[in-house]
Every structure is written in structure tokens, then in C-alpha cells.
Short mmCIF file of C-alpha atoms in Angstrom, two decimals:
data_model
loop_
_atom_site.label_atom_id
_atom_site.label_comp_id
_atom_site.label_asym_id
_atom_site.label_seq_id
_atom_site.Cartn_x
_atom_site.Cartn_y
_atom_site.Cartn_z
CA UNK A 54 -11.27 37.15 19.70
CA UNK A 55 -10.49 33.56 20.68
CA UNK A 56 -7.04 32.09 20.27
CA UNK A 57 -6.69 28.34 19.97
CA UNK A 58 -3.37 26.85 20.92
CA UNK A 59 -2.02 24.51 18.29
CA UNK A 60 -1.36 20.97 19.36
CA UNK A 61 2.37 20.25 19.73
CA UNK A 62 3.90 17.98 17.14
CA UNK A 63 4.69 14.30 17.54
CA UNK A 64 8.36 15.05 18.13
CA UNK A 65 7.58 17.48 20.97
CA UNK A 66 4.91 15.23 22.49
CA UNK A 67 7.23 12.24 22.45
CA UNK A 68 9.99 14.27 24.08
CA UNK A 69 7.63 15.54 26.79
CA UNK A 70 6.36 12.03 27.50
CA UNK A 71 9.91 10.65 27.67
CA UNK A 72 11.09 13.47 29.97
CA UNK A 73 8.02 13.01 32.18
CA UNK A 74 8.67 9.26 32.38
CA UNK A 75 12.34 9.76 33.23
CA UNK A 76 11.47 12.47 35.76
CA UNK A 77 8.93 10.18 37.41
CA UNK A 78 11.49 7.39 37.52
CA UNK A 79 14.12 9.69 39.04
CA UNK A 80 11.66 10.97 41.64
CA UNK A 81 10.63 7.45 42.58
CA UNK A 82 14.23 6.27 42.70
CA UNK A 83 15.22 9.33 44.72
CA UNK A 84 12.47 8.73 47.25
CA UNK A 85 13.52 5.11 47.62
CA UNK A 86 17.20 6.07 48.04
CA UNK A 87 16.43 8.80 50.58
CA UNK A 88 14.15 6.48 52.54
CA UNK A 89 16.75 3.72 52.53
CA UNK A 90 19.45 6.14 53.62
CA UNK A 91 17.21 7.53 56.39
CA UNK A 92 16.36 4.05 57.56
CA UNK A 93 20.02 3.01 57.55
CA UNK A 94 21.19 6.13 59.41
CA UNK A 95 18.30 5.90 61.86
CA UNK A 96 19.23 2.30 62.61
CA UNK A 97 22.89 3.27 62.97
CA UNK A 98 21.96 6.11 65.37
CA UNK A 99 19.95 3.74 67.52
CA UNK A 100 22.81 1.24 67.54
CA UNK A 101 25.34 3.97 68.46
CA UNK A 102 23.13 5.11 71.35
CA UNK A 103 22.72 1.51 72.52
CA UNK A 104 26.47 0.87 72.31
CA UNK A 105 27.35 3.98 74.30
CA UNK A 106 24.80 3.15 76.99
CA UNK A 107 25.99 -0.47 77.12
CA UNK A 108 29.56 0.61 77.95
CA UNK A 109 28.34 2.64 80.92
CA UNK A 110 25.95 -0.13 81.92
CA UNK A 111 28.80 -2.70 81.96
CA UNK A 112 30.85 -0.53 84.34
CA UNK A 113 27.87 -0.04 86.64
CA UNK A 114 27.14 -3.77 86.64
CA UNK A 115 30.73 -4.44 87.82
CA UNK A 116 31.48 -1.59 90.23
CA UNK A 117 28.14 0.08 90.94
CA UNK A 118 27.37 3.79 90.57
CA UNK A 119 28.76 5.01 93.93
CA UNK A 120 31.93 6.47 92.41
CA UNK A 121 30.36 7.37 89.02
CA UNK A 122 30.97 11.00 87.97
CA UNK A 123 29.90 13.21 85.07
CA UNK A 124 33.24 12.67 83.36
CA UNK A 125 32.56 8.93 83.27
CA UNK A 126 29.43 9.46 81.17
CA UNK A 127 30.70 12.44 79.17
CA UNK A 128 30.61 12.08 75.36
CA UNK A 129 34.21 13.20 74.83
CA UNK A 130 33.15 16.42 73.10
CA UNK A 131 30.44 14.82 71.00
CA UNK A 132 27.48 17.06 71.86
CA UNK A 133 25.23 14.97 69.63
CA UNK A 134 25.36 12.12 72.21
CA UNK A 135 24.52 12.40 75.92
CA UNK A 136 24.13 9.83 78.72
CA UNK A 137 22.20 10.01 81.95
CA UNK A 138 22.20 7.47 84.81
CA UNK A 139 19.24 7.19 87.21
CA UNK A 140 19.08 5.34 90.53
CA UNK A 141 16.28 3.13 91.70
CA UNK A 142 14.20 6.19 92.69
CA UNK A 143 14.57 7.76 89.26
CA UNK A 144 16.93 10.49 90.41
CA UNK A 145 19.84 11.39 88.11
CA UNK A 146 23.12 10.40 89.78
CA UNK A 147 25.39 11.03 86.80
CA UNK A 148 24.74 13.08 83.65
CA UNK A 149 26.65 14.35 80.64
CA UNK A 150 27.83 17.95 81.29
CA UNK A 151 25.53 19.12 78.46
CA UNK A 152 22.47 18.04 80.51
CA UNK A 153 23.86 18.38 84.02
CA UNK A 154 21.23 19.37 86.55
CA UNK A 155 18.33 18.40 84.34
CA UNK A 156 15.50 16.08 85.34
CA UNK A 157 15.29 12.57 83.84
CA UNK A 158 15.20 12.64 80.04
CA UNK A 159 12.37 10.08 79.95
CA UNK A 160 9.86 8.49 82.25
CA UNK A 161 10.58 4.94 81.03
CA UNK A 162 12.08 2.62 83.68
CA UNK A 163 12.86 -0.73 82.08
CA UNK A 164 13.71 -3.59 84.41
CA UNK A 165 17.26 -4.98 84.43
CA UNK A 166 18.05 -6.82 81.23
CA UNK A 167 15.44 -4.91 79.22
CA UNK A 168 15.47 -1.69 77.21
CA UNK A 169 13.12 0.76 75.54
CA UNK A 170 13.70 2.89 72.46
CA UNK A 171 11.91 6.17 71.77
CA UNK A 172 12.32 9.48 70.01
CA UNK A 173 11.88 12.71 71.96
CA UNK A 174 12.63 16.39 71.43
CA UNK A 175 15.21 17.75 73.87
CA UNK A 176 16.47 21.34 74.33
CA UNK A 177 20.22 20.74 74.35
CA UNK A 178 22.91 23.30 73.48
CA UNK A 179 20.29 25.98 73.03
CA UNK A 180 18.32 24.20 70.27
CA UNK A 181 15.44 21.79 70.25
CA UNK A 182 16.41 18.65 68.41
CA UNK A 183 15.02 15.17 68.04
CA UNK A 184 16.99 12.53 69.94
CA UNK A 185 16.89 8.79 69.85
CA UNK A 186 16.71 7.54 73.47
CA UNK A 187 17.73 4.01 74.43
CA UNK A 188 16.84 3.33 78.08
CA UNK A 189 18.32 0.14 79.58
CA UNK A 190 17.79 -1.42 83.01
CA UNK A 191 21.07 -2.40 84.75
CA UNK A 192 21.55 -4.48 87.88
CA UNK A 193 24.68 -3.64 89.91
CA UNK A 194 25.94 -2.99 93.42
CA UNK A 195 23.51 -0.60 95.06
CA UNK A 196 21.15 -1.01 92.09
CA UNK A 197 19.04 -1.34 90.08
CA UNK A 198 19.89 1.57 87.78
CA UNK A 199 18.58 3.04 84.53
CA UNK A 200 21.07 4.10 81.88
CA UNK A 201 19.60 6.56 79.34
CA UNK A 202 21.68 7.02 76.19
CA UNK A 203 20.47 9.78 73.84
CA UNK A 204 21.83 10.47 70.35
CA UNK A 205 20.75 13.36 68.11
CA UNK A 206 18.84 12.60 64.91
CA UNK A 207 19.84 15.90 63.33
CA UNK A 208 22.70 14.29 61.32
CA UNK A 209 20.16 11.86 59.85
CA UNK A 210 17.86 14.72 58.84
CA UNK A 211 20.73 16.74 57.39
CA UNK A 212 22.10 13.78 55.45
CA UNK A 213 18.67 13.07 53.96
CA UNK A 214 18.21 16.74 53.05
CA UNK A 215 21.65 16.96 51.44
CA UNK A 216 21.05 13.77 49.45
CA UNK A 217 17.64 15.04 48.29
CA UNK A 218 19.20 18.34 47.17
CA UNK A 219 22.04 16.53 45.43
CA UNK A 220 19.63 14.24 43.60
CA UNK A 221 17.48 17.21 42.60
CA UNK A 222 20.49 19.11 41.25
CA UNK A 223 21.73 16.03 39.38
CA UNK A 224 18.28 15.39 37.88
CA UNK A 225 18.23 18.73 36.03
CA UNK A 226 21.12 17.99 33.62
CA UNK A 227 19.98 14.38 33.31
CA UNK A 228 16.52 15.52 32.21
CA UNK A 229 18.05 18.06 29.83
CA UNK A 230 20.29 15.39 28.27
CA UNK A 231 17.31 13.02 28.05
CA UNK A 232 15.14 15.67 26.37
CA UNK A 233 17.85 16.52 23.84
CA UNK A 234 18.61 12.86 23.09
CA UNK A 235 14.94 11.92 22.63
CA UNK A 236 14.19 15.03 20.55
CA UNK A 237 17.08 14.31 18.20
CA UNK A 238 16.37 10.58 18.09
CA UNK A 239 12.69 11.09 17.25
CA UNK A 240 13.63 13.72 14.67
CA UNK A 241 16.09 11.31 13.09
CA UNK A 242 13.49 8.54 13.09
CA UNK A 243 10.82 10.80 11.58
CA UNK A 244 13.06 12.33 8.94
CA UNK A 245 12.33 9.53 6.42
CA UNK A 246 8.61 10.12 7.04
CA UNK A 247 9.06 13.84 6.38
CA UNK A 248 10.98 13.03 3.23
CA UNK A 249 8.15 10.75 2.09
CA UNK A 250 5.59 13.46 2.91
CA UNK A 251 7.43 15.97 0.76
CA UNK A 252 7.70 13.48 -2.07
CA UNK A 253 4.00 12.66 -1.93
CA UNK A 254 3.12 16.38 -1.71
CA UNK A 255 5.00 16.97 -4.96
CA UNK A 256 3.11 14.22 -6.79
CA UNK A 257 0.23 15.72 -8.75
CA UNK A 258 -2.83 14.03 -10.16
CA UNK A 259 -1.44 14.62 -13.64
CA UNK A 260 1.53 12.34 -13.01
CA UNK A 261 1.07 9.41 -10.62
CA UNK A 262 4.07 7.52 -11.95
CA UNK A 263 6.45 8.84 -9.27
CA UNK A 264 7.17 6.79 -6.16
CA UNK A 265 8.75 7.51 -2.79
CA UNK A 266 12.23 6.20 -2.04
CA UNK A 267 12.33 3.07 0.10
CA UNK A 268 14.45 3.55 3.25
CA UNK A 269 16.84 0.72 4.15
CA UNK A 270 15.83 -1.99 6.58
CA UNK A 271 12.56 -3.77 7.14
CA UNK A 272 11.07 -1.65 9.89
CA UNK A 273 7.80 0.29 10.15
CA UNK A 274 9.15 3.20 8.08
CA UNK A 275 10.13 0.84 5.25
CA UNK A 276 6.70 -0.80 5.36
CA UNK A 277 5.04 2.64 5.35
CA UNK A 278 6.97 3.60 2.20
CA UNK A 279 6.00 0.29 0.60
CA UNK A 280 2.35 0.91 1.47
CA UNK A 281 2.50 4.45 0.06
CA UNK A 282 3.99 3.18 -3.19
CA UNK A 283 1.31 0.49 -3.36
CA UNK A 284 -1.38 3.10 -2.77
CA UNK A 285 0.10 5.36 -5.47
CA UNK A 286 0.09 2.39 -7.81
CA UNK A 287 -3.58 1.72 -7.09
CA UNK A 288 -4.40 5.41 -7.57
CA UNK A 289 -2.57 5.44 -10.89
CA UNK A 290 -4.39 2.30 -11.97
CA UNK A 291 -7.75 3.72 -10.85
CA UNK A 292 -7.02 7.00 -12.63
CA UNK A 293 -6.12 5.16 -15.82
CA UNK A 294 -9.27 3.05 -15.57
CA UNK A 295 -11.34 6.17 -14.95
CA UNK A 296 -9.87 7.93 -17.97
CA UNK A 297 -10.48 4.89 -20.15
CA UNK A 298 -14.00 4.65 -18.77
CA UNK A 299 -14.73 8.30 -19.55
CA UNK A 300 -13.26 7.94 -23.04
CA UNK A 301 -15.23 4.76 -23.73
CA UNK A 302 -18.44 6.22 -22.31
CA UNK A 303 -18.00 9.34 -24.41
CA UNK A 304 -17.48 7.18 -27.51
CA UNK A 305 -20.55 5.07 -26.79
CA UNK A 306 -22.70 8.14 -26.08
CA UNK A 307 -21.43 9.88 -29.20
CA UNK A 308 -22.49 7.02 -31.50
CA UNK A 309 -26.30 7.30 -31.01
CA UNK A 310 -26.06 11.08 -30.84
CA UNK A 311 -24.26 11.14 -34.19
CA UNK A 312 -26.89 8.83 -35.66
CA UNK A 313 -29.71 11.09 -34.45
CA UNK A 314 -27.89 14.20 -35.65
CA UNK A 315 -27.25 12.69 -39.08
CA UNK A 316 -30.87 11.58 -39.43
CA UNK A 317 -32.13 15.04 -38.50
CA UNK A 318 -29.76 16.75 -40.95
CA UNK A 319 -30.75 14.38 -43.77
CA UNK A 320 -34.42 14.97 -43.01
CA UNK A 321 -33.88 18.75 -42.94
CA UNK A 322 -31.84 19.04 -46.14
CA UNK A 323 -33.38 16.15 -48.10
CA UNK A 324 -37.01 15.80 -47.05
CA UNK A 325 -37.67 13.25 -49.76
CA UNK A 326 -34.84 10.92 -48.61
CA UNK A 327 -36.46 10.04 -45.28
CA UNK A 328 -40.08 9.98 -44.26
CA UNK A 329 -41.32 11.20 -40.88
CA UNK A 330 -42.00 7.64 -39.79
CA UNK A 331 -38.47 6.58 -40.69
CA UNK A 332 -37.02 9.58 -38.85
CA UNK A 333 -39.16 8.84 -35.79
CA UNK A 334 -38.05 5.20 -35.88
CA UNK A 335 -34.34 6.16 -35.99
CA UNK A 336 -34.68 8.76 -33.21
CA UNK A 337 -36.71 6.39 -31.01
CA UNK A 338 -34.25 3.52 -31.50
CA UNK A 339 -31.16 5.66 -30.77
CA UNK A 340 -32.85 7.40 -27.83
CA UNK A 341 -33.54 3.97 -26.37
CA UNK A 342 -29.87 3.10 -26.76
CA UNK A 343 -28.93 6.33 -24.96
CA UNK A 344 -31.37 5.64 -22.14
CA UNK A 345 -30.09 2.08 -21.73
CA UNK A 346 -26.49 3.23 -21.71
CA UNK A 347 -27.17 5.97 -19.15
CA UNK A 348 -29.08 3.51 -16.95
CA UNK A 349 -26.16 1.07 -17.14
CA UNK A 350 -23.67 3.78 -16.25
CA UNK A 351 -25.76 4.84 -13.25
CA UNK A 352 -26.04 1.24 -12.08
CA UNK A 353 -22.26 0.80 -12.37
CA UNK A 354 -21.76 3.99 -10.37
CA UNK A 355 -24.02 2.65 -7.63
CA UNK A 356 -22.16 -0.67 -7.49
CA UNK A 357 -18.88 1.26 -7.11
CA UNK A 358 -20.26 3.57 -4.40
CA UNK A 359 -19.57 1.94 -1.03
CA UNK A 360 -21.74 4.56 0.74
CA UNK A 361 -24.82 3.46 -1.21
CA UNK A 362 -26.49 0.73 0.83
CA UNK A 363 -29.66 -0.57 -0.86
CA UNK A 364 -32.03 -2.66 1.27
CA UNK A 365 -31.05 -6.32 1.61
CA UNK A 366 -33.56 -9.09 2.13
CA UNK A 367 -33.73 -12.84 1.69
CA UNK A 368 -33.63 -13.65 -2.01
CA UNK A 369 -34.41 -16.97 -3.74
CA UNK A 370 -31.97 -17.07 -6.63
CA UNK A 371 -33.82 -20.06 -8.13
CA UNK A 372 -37.02 -18.00 -8.38
CA UNK A 373 -35.19 -15.15 -10.11
CA UNK A 374 -33.44 -17.56 -12.47
CA UNK A 375 -36.71 -19.29 -13.42
CA UNK A 376 -38.38 -15.93 -14.06
CA UNK A 377 -35.58 -14.68 -16.32
CA UNK A 378 -35.29 -18.00 -18.15
CA UNK A 379 -39.06 -17.98 -18.74
CA UNK A 380 -38.88 -14.43 -20.08
CA UNK A 381 -36.13 -15.43 -22.53
CA UNK A 382 -38.11 -18.51 -23.60
CA UNK A 383 -41.21 -16.41 -24.35
CA UNK A 384 -39.42 -13.61 -26.22
CA UNK A 385 -36.82 -15.51 -28.25
CA UNK A 386 -36.98 -18.45 -30.60
CA UNK A 387 -34.60 -20.54 -28.52
CA UNK A 388 -34.67 -23.72 -26.50
CA UNK A 389 -34.18 -22.64 -22.87
CA UNK A 390 -33.32 -25.39 -20.39
CA UNK A 391 -34.10 -24.54 -16.76
CA UNK A 392 -32.47 -26.47 -13.89
CA UNK A 393 -32.98 -24.71 -10.59
CA UNK A 394 -32.20 -25.96 -7.14
CA UNK A 395 -32.94 -24.03 -3.92
CA UNK A 396 -30.40 -21.25 -3.33
CA UNK A 397 -31.17 -18.54 -0.77
CA UNK A 398 -28.92 -15.51 -0.35
CA UNK A 399 -29.15 -12.14 1.34
CA UNK A 400 -29.09 -9.19 -1.03
CA UNK A 401 -30.94 -6.63 -3.07
CA UNK A 402 -33.57 -8.42 -5.22
CA UNK A 403 -33.61 -5.88 -8.07
CA UNK A 404 -29.82 -5.85 -8.44
CA UNK A 405 -29.53 -9.65 -8.35
CA UNK A 406 -32.35 -9.94 -10.88
CA UNK A 407 -30.51 -7.47 -13.13
CA UNK A 408 -27.32 -9.55 -12.91
CA UNK A 409 -29.14 -12.78 -13.87
CA UNK A 410 -31.03 -10.98 -16.63
CA UNK A 411 -27.79 -9.69 -18.14
CA UNK A 412 -26.33 -13.20 -18.20
CA UNK A 413 -29.48 -14.67 -19.75
CA UNK A 414 -29.75 -11.87 -22.35
CA UNK A 415 -26.06 -12.23 -23.19
CA UNK A 416 -26.44 -15.98 -23.68
CA UNK A 417 -29.66 -15.60 -25.71
CA UNK A 418 -28.05 -13.01 -27.96
CA UNK A 419 -25.10 -15.22 -28.87
CA UNK A 420 -26.70 -18.68 -28.73
CA UNK A 421 -27.43 -20.64 -31.89
CA UNK A 422 -30.24 -22.86 -30.61
CA UNK A 423 -29.99 -23.56 -26.87
CA UNK A 424 -29.50 -21.78 -23.53
CA UNK A 425 -29.29 -23.38 -20.11
CA UNK A 426 -30.03 -21.59 -16.81
CA UNK A 427 -29.08 -23.41 -13.64
CA UNK A 428 -28.92 -22.70 -9.88
CA UNK A 429 -27.31 -24.88 -7.24
CA UNK A 430 -25.32 -24.78 -4.03
CA UNK A 431 -21.66 -25.59 -3.58
CA UNK A 432 -20.80 -25.82 0.12
CA UNK A 433 -21.55 -22.39 1.60
CA UNK A 434 -21.92 -20.80 -1.85
CA UNK A 435 -24.93 -20.26 -4.07
CA UNK A 436 -24.17 -20.66 -7.78
CA UNK A 437 -26.01 -19.30 -10.83
CA UNK A 438 -24.83 -20.70 -14.18
CA UNK A 439 -25.86 -19.62 -17.67
CA UNK A 440 -24.50 -21.51 -20.71
CA UNK A 441 -25.19 -21.35 -24.44
CA UNK A 442 -24.20 -23.14 -27.63
CA UNK A 443 -22.85 -20.02 -29.33
CA UNK A 444 -19.31 -19.19 -30.45
CA UNK A 445 -17.99 -18.89 -26.88
CA UNK A 446 -15.22 -16.59 -25.64
CA UNK A 447 -11.57 -16.99 -26.64
CA UNK A 448 -9.32 -18.00 -23.71
CA UNK A 449 -7.39 -14.73 -23.85
CA UNK A 450 -10.62 -12.74 -23.33
CA UNK A 451 -12.23 -14.77 -20.53
CA UNK A 452 -10.93 -12.51 -17.76
CA UNK A 453 -11.17 -9.12 -19.42
CA UNK A 454 -14.68 -9.88 -20.69
CA UNK A 455 -15.96 -8.61 -17.30
CA UNK A 456 -14.26 -5.22 -17.76
CA UNK A 457 -16.26 -2.21 -18.85
CA UNK A 458 -16.80 -1.52 -22.54
CA UNK A 459 -15.24 -4.85 -23.50
CA UNK A 460 -17.11 -6.83 -26.15
CA UNK A 461 -16.27 -9.77 -28.33
CA UNK A 462 -15.68 -9.03 -31.98
CA UNK A 463 -18.88 -10.82 -32.96
CA UNK A 464 -20.84 -8.68 -30.50
CA UNK A 465 -20.08 -5.31 -31.99
CA UNK A 466 -23.57 -4.53 -33.07
CA UNK A 467 -26.47 -2.82 -31.43
CA UNK A 468 -28.69 -4.99 -29.31
CA UNK A 469 -29.86 -5.57 -25.78
CA UNK A 470 -28.35 -7.01 -22.68
CA UNK A 471 -25.40 -4.66 -22.33
CA UNK A 472 -24.47 -4.16 -25.95
CA UNK A 473 -22.19 -1.26 -25.04
CA UNK A 474 -19.90 -3.64 -23.23
CA UNK A 475 -21.41 -2.95 -19.80
CA UNK A 476 -23.63 -6.00 -19.31
CA UNK A 477 -21.01 -8.34 -17.89
CA UNK A 478 -19.30 -5.50 -16.03
CA UNK A 479 -22.61 -4.88 -14.25
CA UNK A 480 -22.83 -8.59 -13.40
CA UNK A 481 -19.32 -8.54 -11.89
CA UNK A 482 -20.04 -5.34 -9.96
CA UNK A 483 -23.30 -6.64 -8.48
CA UNK A 484 -21.69 -9.96 -7.53
CA UNK A 485 -18.78 -8.20 -5.80
CA UNK A 486 -21.22 -5.88 -4.02
CA UNK A 487 -22.94 -8.94 -2.54
CA UNK A 488 -19.71 -10.56 -1.35
CA UNK A 489 -19.28 -12.88 -4.30
CA UNK A 490 -17.78 -12.84 -7.79
CA UNK A 491 -18.53 -13.56 -11.42
CA UNK A 492 -16.39 -15.86 -13.53
CA UNK A 493 -16.11 -17.66 -16.81
CA UNK A 494 -16.37 -21.41 -16.22
CA UNK A 495 -13.72 -23.47 -18.03
CA UNK A 496 -15.88 -26.60 -17.96
CA UNK A 497 -16.99 -27.36 -21.53
CA UNK A 498 -20.26 -29.21 -21.97
CA UNK A 499 -20.80 -31.00 -25.30
CA UNK A 500 -24.42 -29.86 -25.31
CA UNK A 501 -23.44 -26.25 -24.61
CA UNK A 502 -20.06 -25.63 -26.22
CA UNK A 503 -20.38 -21.85 -26.15
CA UNK A 504 -19.96 -19.38 -23.30
CA UNK A 505 -20.45 -20.59 -19.73
CA UNK A 506 -20.79 -17.81 -17.12
CA UNK A 507 -21.14 -18.30 -13.39
CA UNK A 508 -22.05 -16.13 -10.37
CA UNK A 509 -20.97 -17.26 -6.91
CA UNK A 510 -22.61 -15.69 -3.83
CA UNK A 511 -22.47 -16.60 -0.11
CA UNK A 512 -25.51 -18.51 1.09
CA UNK A 513 -27.82 -16.91 3.61
CA UNK A 514 -26.46 -17.11 7.20
CA UNK A 515 -23.37 -18.97 6.05
#
């Protein structure tokens, strides 16, 4: 059986990262402090050894080393510092009592006025310790001489070790305080988020009217709450639109079904009231309405589905417009004016043709005598315009006319071209799917005083 460790929460991860960052900073700072202290003490040890040797060297330079004794170079009880004086042959002539009788501490023999500095390990006082040796050449009566001043580096090592231990001990409570402070601070910062999460979790799909409380300030948490409320508002609006859509679709589907059902019942109970041909005509007509409505609903669903990606190619909108205008001219007793200029876009040919067809059919259905179909370009935009000389659309309906199941009062009859109130909604959906939009043009033309619809799409490679 495998056990999978759960990932720690944001609060814990943030605390761990903060503690790790502080710990790294403390370690780096501690290393720098210890190194600086070691360098300072090391330099001070060298200077102390040089100073002690210089005092002996000054006496030798004045009086020589003939009367020099061990007491003259003794360290006054400081066993960490010893001095040894060598003659010109390198033989010790005076040494600190701690190293009395020992051979020269080093083989360096600097000339008078010069010195050498080195670190060696010496067995003094029964222990092997590192010593800093400063060897200086001295010129005096009976000279030259070599004065070797040695000072133990053990105090430097001990001071560095004590400081490292002290810093390590002090880092523990500092890291604990840091962890506690960050944990509580992150918890306090995330509490509004948790409160919003609980509020959103309690909101059900049955009631999307609730909103999360806005925290004070204008920080990221406040903007998150604002975004959540905006999203809930969009969900509520989408849910309302979906419910209205389902209700309207059910109503539209029920109408032809009721007609078919009524016709069948009349034919069954009153055979003489309706002939077979009349029954077949009613059923065929209403079945066609059902098929058209279902096809429109499926097309709307595809335009809403962002995962559906139909093939896109180069499309000549002027060719599509001429074809649909010619179809309307041949099937309807209307004067159809065609003005097409080149307009190339990238899109799905069948969907764009359906959008233009819906506009042309809508205009032909409501026109009195004339319809105009036009294509042109406007900067980086391709434009398709369809106008008629019909009753037009009242100003208050010119925006909502593109909504689903919205029809003008004079259009509430069965016909083609989106009679269920879906024709213009399909046009708007296809235009939006291709990066454009559909609109009602508020530019009256005396020759075409009726409705004037327009599709705007981005030109190819624009």
C-alpha cells in the first residue's frame, strides 16, 4: 500500500521559506563576522609578537647581547608569548624559560632591518599549538642578531569558536521567533481569503445572489474579493440567460408539437374534418419548423462552445454576399440591389455564409419592395451591410434584437430566416466567433428607410 504525503499548505510553505531565508542570512552573516574577528585577532597577534620582539631588538641594538639573560626576554608569566635571540651563527643565546635549551624556533635568518612572519606548530607547555613567529634581523654590538618573537594563536581559535557557538545558540530563538511571526502574519493575511472561500462554498447554484464581503483597503485581497463578486455576477447573469433560453426553447418547440398533436387528434376523432393530404401538409410544415429550430439551436451551441474549432480558410465575403443576394432575387418578388467590394477575411465559410443568409432572409421577409446587400472595407475591417425598406426596428429594440428568441411584434408569424427569434442571434454569435460583431446601423438612407444591419470582421492578415 502506497502512502502519498500531502503537500504542506501555503502558510506552512511560506513559513519554511522565510525561516530558510533568515537562517541562510544568519549563517552568511555569522561566517562574515567570524572571519572578520579571526582576521582582526590574527592581525593583533602578529602585531603583539612584533611589538614584543621590537622591544628586545631595541635593547640589543643599543647594548648588544653580551649581558642578555633569559629574564630579559621572559614574557612576565604570559606563556602564550615567547622570545628567542640567536647570534650570527644561529645559536640561541637567550630564550624564554618556557623554551630554554631548545634549538632555534625557525630557520629564517632575516638581515638587519628586515623581518619574516610565519605560522608554525610548537610543543610548548606540553601541548602542540600554532604560533605566529615574527623573526627580525637586528644589528648591534657583537652582532648581527636574530630576534624571534612567537605568540600563540590558540586565543584566536578559541575566540572564533566561542563566537560561532554564541551565534549558533542565538540563532535558535531568532529562528523560532521568525517562524512564529511569519506563521501568524501569513495566517492573518490569509484569513480574509479563507472567509471568502467559506462564503463562496456556501453559495449554491440555486441562489447566486449572495456576494462575498469586501475587505478594507485596496490591496490584492480586496481586488480578489471584487473579482469573485464580479464572477458571481457573471455566473448569475449566465444562469438567468440559460434559464430564459431553456424556457424560450421549450416554448418554441412546444408550438409545432402542439400543432402536430392537435392535427393528429382531429384526424383521429373527426376523419371527415381533415383529409390525409391536409394532415400530411400540416405535419410536414411543422416538422420542418422543428428541424429548423433544432438546427439553429445546435448552431448557437457551437458558436458558444470555445472548444469547437471549425476549419478556417480565406473567405471572400463579397462572393458570399453576391451568392445570397442572387438567391433572394431569384426566390422572392423583390428588387435586390447588390454592391460588393473586395473583402477578404479568415474564417469558416459555411458559418459566414449562414450569417449573411440570415441577414438577407430577415431583410427579404420584412422588406416592402427593395433590399440592398453591400460589402466594403473600413480600415482594417471588412463590412457586410444589409438594408431594406420595411418597417425597421424601434430604437429601444435595436440592441436586444440580437438576443435569442427576440422578435419584433410584426415578425411573430411562422416563416424562414430565424423566425423563432434565433436568426439575428446566430449572426451575432458567428460574428463574435470570428473576432468581430454585429450591429444595427443608425444611418438612415432615404431609399432604404427600414432595418439596416451590419457585420464587422477583421480583414485577413490585419
